[in-house]
mmCIF file of C-alpha atoms in Angstrom:
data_model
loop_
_atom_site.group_PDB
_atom_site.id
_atom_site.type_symbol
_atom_site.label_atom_id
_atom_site.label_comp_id
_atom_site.label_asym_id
_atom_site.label_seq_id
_atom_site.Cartn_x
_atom_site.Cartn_y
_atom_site.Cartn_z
ATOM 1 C CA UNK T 740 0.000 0.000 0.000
ATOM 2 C CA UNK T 741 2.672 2.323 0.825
ATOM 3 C CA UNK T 742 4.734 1.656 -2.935
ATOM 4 C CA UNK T 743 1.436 2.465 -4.144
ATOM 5 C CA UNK T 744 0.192 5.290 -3.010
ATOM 6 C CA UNK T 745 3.950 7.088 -2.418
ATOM 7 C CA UNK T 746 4.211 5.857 -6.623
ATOM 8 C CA UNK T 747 0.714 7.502 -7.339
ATOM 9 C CA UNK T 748 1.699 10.458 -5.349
ATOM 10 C CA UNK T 749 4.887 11.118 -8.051
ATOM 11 C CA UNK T 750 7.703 10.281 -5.644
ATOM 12 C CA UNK T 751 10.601 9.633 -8.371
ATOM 13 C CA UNK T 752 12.548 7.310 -6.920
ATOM 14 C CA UNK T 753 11.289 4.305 -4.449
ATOM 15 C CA UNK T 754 13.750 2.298 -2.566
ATOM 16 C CA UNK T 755 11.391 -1.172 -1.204
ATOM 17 C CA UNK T 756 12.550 -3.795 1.208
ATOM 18 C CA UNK T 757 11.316 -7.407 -0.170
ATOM 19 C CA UNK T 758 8.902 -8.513 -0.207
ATOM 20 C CA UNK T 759 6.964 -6.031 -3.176
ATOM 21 C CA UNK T 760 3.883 -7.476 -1.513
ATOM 22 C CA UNK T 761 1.952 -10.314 0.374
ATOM 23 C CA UNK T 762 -0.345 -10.796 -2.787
ATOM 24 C CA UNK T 763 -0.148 -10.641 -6.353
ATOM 25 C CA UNK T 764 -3.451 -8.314 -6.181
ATOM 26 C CA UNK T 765 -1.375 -5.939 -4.132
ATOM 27 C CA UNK T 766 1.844 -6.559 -6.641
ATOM 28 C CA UNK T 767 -0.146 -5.818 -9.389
ATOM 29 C CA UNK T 768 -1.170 -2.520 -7.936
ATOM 30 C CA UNK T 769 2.712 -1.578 -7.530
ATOM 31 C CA UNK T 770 3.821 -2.334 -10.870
ATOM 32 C CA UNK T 771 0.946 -0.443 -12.325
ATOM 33 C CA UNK T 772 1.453 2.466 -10.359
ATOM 34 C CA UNK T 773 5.560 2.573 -10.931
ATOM 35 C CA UNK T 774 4.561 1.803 -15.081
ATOM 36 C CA UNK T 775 1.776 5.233 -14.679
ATOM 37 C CA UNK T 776 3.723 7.484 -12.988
ATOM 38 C CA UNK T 777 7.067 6.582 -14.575
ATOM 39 C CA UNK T 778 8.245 5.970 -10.795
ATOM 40 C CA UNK T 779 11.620 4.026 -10.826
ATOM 41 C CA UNK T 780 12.050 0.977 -8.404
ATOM 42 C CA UNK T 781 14.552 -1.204 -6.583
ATOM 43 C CA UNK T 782 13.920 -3.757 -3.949
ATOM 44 C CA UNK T 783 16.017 -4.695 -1.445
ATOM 45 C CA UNK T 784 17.001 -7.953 -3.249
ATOM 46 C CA UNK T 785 20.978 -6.840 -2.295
ATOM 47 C CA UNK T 786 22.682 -9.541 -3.970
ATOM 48 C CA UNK T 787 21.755 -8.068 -7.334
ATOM 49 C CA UNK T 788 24.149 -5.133 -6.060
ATOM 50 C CA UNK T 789 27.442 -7.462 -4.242
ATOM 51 C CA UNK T 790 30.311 -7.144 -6.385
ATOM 52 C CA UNK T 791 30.822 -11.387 -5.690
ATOM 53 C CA UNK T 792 27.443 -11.630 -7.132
ATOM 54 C CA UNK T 793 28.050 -9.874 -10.267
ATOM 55 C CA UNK T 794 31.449 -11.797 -10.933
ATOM 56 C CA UNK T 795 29.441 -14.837 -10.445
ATOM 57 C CA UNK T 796 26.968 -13.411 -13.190
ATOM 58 C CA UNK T 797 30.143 -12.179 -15.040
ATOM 59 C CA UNK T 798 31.651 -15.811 -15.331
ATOM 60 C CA UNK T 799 28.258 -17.343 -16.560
ATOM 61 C CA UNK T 800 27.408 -14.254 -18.857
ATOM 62 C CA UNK T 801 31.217 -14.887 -20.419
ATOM 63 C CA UNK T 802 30.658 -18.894 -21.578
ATOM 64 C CA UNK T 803 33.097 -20.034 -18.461
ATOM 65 C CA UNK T 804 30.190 -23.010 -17.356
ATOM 66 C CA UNK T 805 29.113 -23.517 -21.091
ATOM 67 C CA UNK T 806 24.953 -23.464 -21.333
ATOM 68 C CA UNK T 807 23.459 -23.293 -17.873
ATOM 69 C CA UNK T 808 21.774 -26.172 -17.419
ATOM 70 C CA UNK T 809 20.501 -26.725 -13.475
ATOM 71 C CA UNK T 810 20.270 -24.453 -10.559
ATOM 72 C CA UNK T 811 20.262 -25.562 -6.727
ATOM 73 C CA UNK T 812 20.204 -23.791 -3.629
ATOM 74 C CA UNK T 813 20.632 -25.192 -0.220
ATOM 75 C CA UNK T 814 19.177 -24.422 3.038
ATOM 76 C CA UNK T 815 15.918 -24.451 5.048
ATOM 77 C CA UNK T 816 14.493 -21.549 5.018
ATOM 78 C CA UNK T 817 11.145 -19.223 4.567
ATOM 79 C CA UNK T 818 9.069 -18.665 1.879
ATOM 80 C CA UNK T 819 8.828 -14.801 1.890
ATOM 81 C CA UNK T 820 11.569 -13.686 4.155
ATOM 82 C CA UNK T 821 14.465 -15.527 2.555
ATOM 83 C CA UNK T 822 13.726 -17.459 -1.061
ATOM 84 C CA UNK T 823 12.155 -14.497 -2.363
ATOM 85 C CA UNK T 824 16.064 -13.903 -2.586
ATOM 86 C CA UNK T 825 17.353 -16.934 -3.644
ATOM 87 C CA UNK T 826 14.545 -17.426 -6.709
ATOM 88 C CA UNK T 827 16.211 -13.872 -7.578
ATOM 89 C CA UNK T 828 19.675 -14.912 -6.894
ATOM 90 C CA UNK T 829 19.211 -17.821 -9.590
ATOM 91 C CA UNK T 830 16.901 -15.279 -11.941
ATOM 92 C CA UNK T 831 19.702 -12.461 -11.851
ATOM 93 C CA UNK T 832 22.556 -14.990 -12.590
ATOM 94 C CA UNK T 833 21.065 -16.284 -15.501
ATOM 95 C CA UNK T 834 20.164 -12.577 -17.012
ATOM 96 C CA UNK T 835 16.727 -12.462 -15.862
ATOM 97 C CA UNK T 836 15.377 -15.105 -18.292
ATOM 98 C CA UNK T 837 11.928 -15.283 -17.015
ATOM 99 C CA UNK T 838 9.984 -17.796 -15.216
ATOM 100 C CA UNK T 839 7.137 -20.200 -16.962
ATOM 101 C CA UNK T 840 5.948 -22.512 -13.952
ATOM 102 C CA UNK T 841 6.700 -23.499 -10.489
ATOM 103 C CA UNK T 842 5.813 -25.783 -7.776
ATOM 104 C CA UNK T 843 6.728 -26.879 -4.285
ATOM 105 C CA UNK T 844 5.618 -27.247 -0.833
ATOM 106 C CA UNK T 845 5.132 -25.493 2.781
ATOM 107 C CA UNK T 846 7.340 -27.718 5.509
ATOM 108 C CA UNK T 847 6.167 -28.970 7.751
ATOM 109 C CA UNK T 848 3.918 -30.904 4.882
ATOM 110 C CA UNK T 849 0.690 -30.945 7.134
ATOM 111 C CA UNK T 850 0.635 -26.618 6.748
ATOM 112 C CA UNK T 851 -2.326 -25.854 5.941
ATOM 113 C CA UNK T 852 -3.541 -22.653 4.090
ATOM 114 C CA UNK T 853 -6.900 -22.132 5.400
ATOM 115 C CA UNK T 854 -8.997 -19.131 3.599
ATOM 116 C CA UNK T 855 -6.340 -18.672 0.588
ATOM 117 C CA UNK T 856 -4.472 -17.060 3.792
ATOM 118 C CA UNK T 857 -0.701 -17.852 4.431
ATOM 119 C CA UNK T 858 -0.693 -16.259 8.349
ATOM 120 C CA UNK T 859 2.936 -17.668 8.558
ATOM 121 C CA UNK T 860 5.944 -17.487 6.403
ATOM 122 C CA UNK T 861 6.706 -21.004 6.785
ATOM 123 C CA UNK T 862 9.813 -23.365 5.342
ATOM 124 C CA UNK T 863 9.313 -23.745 1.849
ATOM 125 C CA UNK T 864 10.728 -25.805 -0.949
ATOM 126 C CA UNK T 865 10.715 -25.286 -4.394
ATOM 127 C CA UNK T 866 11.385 -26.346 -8.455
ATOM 128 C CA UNK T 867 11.496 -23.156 -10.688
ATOM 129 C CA UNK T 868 11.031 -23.479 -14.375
ATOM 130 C CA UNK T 869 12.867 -20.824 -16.551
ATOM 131 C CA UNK T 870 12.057 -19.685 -20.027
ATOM 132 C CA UNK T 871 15.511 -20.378 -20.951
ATOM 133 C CA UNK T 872 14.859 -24.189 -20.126
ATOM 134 C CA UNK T 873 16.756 -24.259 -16.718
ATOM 135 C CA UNK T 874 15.355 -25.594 -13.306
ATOM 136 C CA UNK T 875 16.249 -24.239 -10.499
ATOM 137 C CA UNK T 876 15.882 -26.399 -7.123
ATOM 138 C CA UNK T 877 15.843 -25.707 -3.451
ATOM 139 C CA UNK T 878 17.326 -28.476 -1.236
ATOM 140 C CA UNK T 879 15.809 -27.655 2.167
ATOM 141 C CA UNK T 880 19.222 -27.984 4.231
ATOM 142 C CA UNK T 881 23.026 -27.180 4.806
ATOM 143 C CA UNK T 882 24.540 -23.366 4.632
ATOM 144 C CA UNK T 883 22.628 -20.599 2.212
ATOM 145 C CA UNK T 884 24.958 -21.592 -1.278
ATOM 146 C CA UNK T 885 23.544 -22.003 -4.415
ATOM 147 C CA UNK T 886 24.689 -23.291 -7.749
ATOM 148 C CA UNK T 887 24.516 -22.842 -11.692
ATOM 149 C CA UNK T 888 25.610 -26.015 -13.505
ATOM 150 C CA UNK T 889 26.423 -25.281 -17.046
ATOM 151 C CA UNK T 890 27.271 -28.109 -19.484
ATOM 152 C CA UNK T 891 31.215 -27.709 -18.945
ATOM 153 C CA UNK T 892 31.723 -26.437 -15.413
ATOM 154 C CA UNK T 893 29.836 -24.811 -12.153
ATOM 155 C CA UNK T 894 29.934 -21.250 -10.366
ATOM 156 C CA UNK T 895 29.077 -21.653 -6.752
ATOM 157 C CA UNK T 896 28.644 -18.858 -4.212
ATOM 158 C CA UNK T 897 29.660 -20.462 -1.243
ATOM 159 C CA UNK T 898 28.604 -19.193 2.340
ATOM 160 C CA UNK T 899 26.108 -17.276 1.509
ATOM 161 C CA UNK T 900 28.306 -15.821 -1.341
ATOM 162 C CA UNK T 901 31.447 -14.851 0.624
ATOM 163 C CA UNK T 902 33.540 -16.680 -2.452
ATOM 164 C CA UNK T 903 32.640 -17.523 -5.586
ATOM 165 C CA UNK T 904 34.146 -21.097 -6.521
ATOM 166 C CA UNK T 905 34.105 -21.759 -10.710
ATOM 167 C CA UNK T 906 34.814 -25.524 -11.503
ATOM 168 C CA UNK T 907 35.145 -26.828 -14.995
ATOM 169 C CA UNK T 908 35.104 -30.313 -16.663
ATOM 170 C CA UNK T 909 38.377 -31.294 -17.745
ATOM 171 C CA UNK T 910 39.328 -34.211 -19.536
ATOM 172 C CA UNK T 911 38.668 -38.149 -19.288
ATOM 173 C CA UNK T 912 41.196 -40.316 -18.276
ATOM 174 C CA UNK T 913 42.015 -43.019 -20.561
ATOM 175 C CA UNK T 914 39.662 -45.845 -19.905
ATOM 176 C CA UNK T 915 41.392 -48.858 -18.576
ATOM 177 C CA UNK T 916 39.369 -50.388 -15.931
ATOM 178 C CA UNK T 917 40.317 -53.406 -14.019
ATOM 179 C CA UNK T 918 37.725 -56.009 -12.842
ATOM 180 C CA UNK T 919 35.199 -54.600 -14.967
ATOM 181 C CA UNK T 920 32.585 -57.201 -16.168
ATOM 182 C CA UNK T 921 32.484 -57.205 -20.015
ATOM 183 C CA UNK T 922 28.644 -57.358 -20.242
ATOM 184 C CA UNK T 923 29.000 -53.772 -18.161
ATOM 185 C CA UNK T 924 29.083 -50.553 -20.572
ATOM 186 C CA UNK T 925 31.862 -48.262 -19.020
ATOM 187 C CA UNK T 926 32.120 -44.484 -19.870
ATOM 188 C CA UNK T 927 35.162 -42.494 -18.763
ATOM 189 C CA UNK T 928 33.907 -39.309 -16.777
ATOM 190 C CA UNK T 929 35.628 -35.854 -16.743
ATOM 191 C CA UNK T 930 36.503 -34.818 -13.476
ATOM 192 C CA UNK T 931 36.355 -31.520 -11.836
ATOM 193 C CA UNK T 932 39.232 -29.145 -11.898
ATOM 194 C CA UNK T 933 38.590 -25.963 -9.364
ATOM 195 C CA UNK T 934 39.461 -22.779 -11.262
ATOM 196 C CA UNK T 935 41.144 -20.042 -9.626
ATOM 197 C CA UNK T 936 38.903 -16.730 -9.383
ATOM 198 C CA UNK T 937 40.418 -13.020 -8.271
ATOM 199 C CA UNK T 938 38.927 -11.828 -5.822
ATOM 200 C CA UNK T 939 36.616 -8.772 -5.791
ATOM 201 C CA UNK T 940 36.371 -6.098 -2.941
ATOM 202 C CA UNK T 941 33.500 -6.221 -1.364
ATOM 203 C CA UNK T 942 30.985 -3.683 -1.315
ATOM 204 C CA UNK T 943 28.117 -1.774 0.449
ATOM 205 C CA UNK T 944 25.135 -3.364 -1.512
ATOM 206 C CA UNK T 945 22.657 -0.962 0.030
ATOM 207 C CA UNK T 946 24.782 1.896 -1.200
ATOM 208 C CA UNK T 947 25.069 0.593 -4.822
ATOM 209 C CA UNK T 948 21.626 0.015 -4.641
ATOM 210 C CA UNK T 949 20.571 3.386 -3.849
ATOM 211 C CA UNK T 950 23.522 4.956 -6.701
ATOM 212 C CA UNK T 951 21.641 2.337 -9.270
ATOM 213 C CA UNK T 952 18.351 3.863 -8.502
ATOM 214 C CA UNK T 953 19.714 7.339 -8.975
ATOM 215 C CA UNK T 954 21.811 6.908 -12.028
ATOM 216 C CA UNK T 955 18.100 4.678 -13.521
ATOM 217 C CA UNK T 956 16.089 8.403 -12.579
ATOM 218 C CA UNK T 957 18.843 10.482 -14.202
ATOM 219 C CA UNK T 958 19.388 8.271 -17.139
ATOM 220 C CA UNK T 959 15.823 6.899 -18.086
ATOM 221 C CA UNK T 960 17.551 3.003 -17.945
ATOM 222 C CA UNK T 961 15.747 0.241 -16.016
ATOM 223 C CA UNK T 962 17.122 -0.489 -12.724
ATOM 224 C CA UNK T 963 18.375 -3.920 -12.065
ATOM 225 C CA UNK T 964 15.697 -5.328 -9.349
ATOM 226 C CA UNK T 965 12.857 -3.068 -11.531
ATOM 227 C CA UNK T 966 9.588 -3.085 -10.646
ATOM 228 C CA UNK T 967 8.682 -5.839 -13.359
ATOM 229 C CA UNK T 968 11.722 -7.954 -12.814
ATOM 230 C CA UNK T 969 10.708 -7.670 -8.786
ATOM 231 C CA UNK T 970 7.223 -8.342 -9.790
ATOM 232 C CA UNK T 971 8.259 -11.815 -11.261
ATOM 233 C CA UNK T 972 10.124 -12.959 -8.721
ATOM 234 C CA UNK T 973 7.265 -11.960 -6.582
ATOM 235 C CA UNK T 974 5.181 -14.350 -8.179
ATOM 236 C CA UNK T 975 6.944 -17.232 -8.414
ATOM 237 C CA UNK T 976 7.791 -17.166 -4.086
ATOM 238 C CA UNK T 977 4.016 -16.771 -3.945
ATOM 239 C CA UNK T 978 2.955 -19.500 -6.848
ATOM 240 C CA UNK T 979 5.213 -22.025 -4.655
ATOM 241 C CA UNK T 980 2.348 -21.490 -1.436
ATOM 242 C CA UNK T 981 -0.169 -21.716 -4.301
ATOM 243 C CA UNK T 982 1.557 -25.502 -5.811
ATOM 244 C CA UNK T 983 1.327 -26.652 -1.747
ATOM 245 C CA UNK T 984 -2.534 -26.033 -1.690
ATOM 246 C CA UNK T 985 -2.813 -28.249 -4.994
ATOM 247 C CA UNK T 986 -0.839 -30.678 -3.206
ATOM 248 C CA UNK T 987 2.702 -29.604 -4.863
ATOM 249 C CA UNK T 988 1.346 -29.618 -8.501
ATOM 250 C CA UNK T 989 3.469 -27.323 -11.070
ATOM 251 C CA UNK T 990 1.265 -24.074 -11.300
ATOM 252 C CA UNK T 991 1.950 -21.705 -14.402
ATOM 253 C CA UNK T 992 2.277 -18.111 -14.626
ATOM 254 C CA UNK T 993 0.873 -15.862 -14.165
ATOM 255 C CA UNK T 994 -0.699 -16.750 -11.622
ATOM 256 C CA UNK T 995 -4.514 -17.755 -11.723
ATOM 257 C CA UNK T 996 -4.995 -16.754 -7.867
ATOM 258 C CA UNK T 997 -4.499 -13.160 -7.450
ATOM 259 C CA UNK T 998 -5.404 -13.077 -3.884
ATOM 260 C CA UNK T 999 -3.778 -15.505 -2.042
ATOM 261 C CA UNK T 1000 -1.985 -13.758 0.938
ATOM 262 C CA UNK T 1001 1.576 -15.058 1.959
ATOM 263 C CA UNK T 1002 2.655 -13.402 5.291
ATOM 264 C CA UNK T 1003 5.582 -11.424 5.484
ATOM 265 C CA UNK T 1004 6.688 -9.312 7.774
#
């Protein structure tokens, strides 16, 4: 409500903390009032704005993994609160591709969402689809890191993106097995060869934010977590409490069910 009316007021320049809303009906209402008044928008998705996120980007942008062809992100945590950042983590490394369908479930697995209400922003667990024809999955434990597997190599951002670790395939040894039945096909498998990465300096990503959002105003660009890029991701966190009411079926988007209500606080 506050995005909205602050948008519809002409404030310039909006600076939101995630999530963009608790419903799509109230998301909506955002993104039409940013696209009316011309209002330009970032959310406080930071790792859009860490330098180690943008080399990560950098590597995958540049060929270094080959085609991305899998995502995964580990850790147990909320729906609202913290995969609203990880869904854009895996969006934003892959160039904002779009997202088709998702599905997943509320942990515990007995949650119910009574009165198309989400009162709690519970665990959650997820499988996003891309339009680029990568899936991106959440495996609900160990430290926040998440992965893009390309068909020759891996970036990881490991703890919580402190490093960024870029393997690649490298090549077969020669296949000489011992012991191996004859009747038993054997393939000789690449192994993986860690890559050394400079480091970056790290970097205020709440400052960067705010200079992106300034330089979008004075420059009439988009600004990287825009209101329709934030919308998206919006969407998909709150399609994944949609797939647990239909008992963890894949639900496309956009999203049928305008209304449903995930808490956030």
């Amino acid at each position: 409500e506050i995005a909205t009316r602050l948008a519809e007021a002409g404030v310039p320049m909006l600076y939101v903390e995630k999530a963009m809303a608790c419903s799509m009906r109230a998301a909506d209402a955002v993104l039409e009032a940013c696209h009316k008044q011309g209002t330009v928008f970032n959310i406080g998705v930071l790792k859009r704005f860490d330098t180690r996120w943008r080399q990560a980007r950098a590597l995958i942008e540049g060929g270094e993994i080959g085609q991305p062809k899998a995502g995964v992100h580990y850790a147990s945590t909320n729906l609202m609160h913290s995969h609203i950042h990880s869904i854009d983590a895996f969006s934003y490394l892959m160039g904002d591709p779009g997202i088709v369908a998702v599905r997943g479930e509320l942990l515990p697995r007995g949650v119910e969402i009574r009165d198309n209400r989400m009162l709690e922003d519970y665990i959650a667990t997820y499988q996003i689809a891309f339009a680029n024809g990568v899936d991106a999955w959440n495996v609900p434990a160990g430290h926040w890191e998440l992965e893009v597997i390309g068909e020759n190599g891996a970036v990881r951002l490991v703890n919580n993106g402190m490093r960024v670790s870029l393997r690649k395939m490298g090549s077969p040894e020669d296949p000489s097995p011992q012991g191996v039945l004859q009747h038993t096909p054997w393939y000789p498998l690449p192994e993986w060869e860690e890559v050394s990465v400079p480091s970056v300096e790290p970097n205020s990503p709440v400052v960067t934010c705010l200079e992106d959002l300034l330089d979008a105003h004075e420059s009439g660009r988009p600004s990287i977590a825009n209101a329709d890029v934030t919308h998206s991701i919006t969407e998909a966190c709150i399609a994944v409490a949609e797939s647990h009411q239909r008992g963890g079926a894949w639900v496309e988007l956009p999203l049928e069910n305008r209304d449903l209500y995930a808490f956030h606080a």
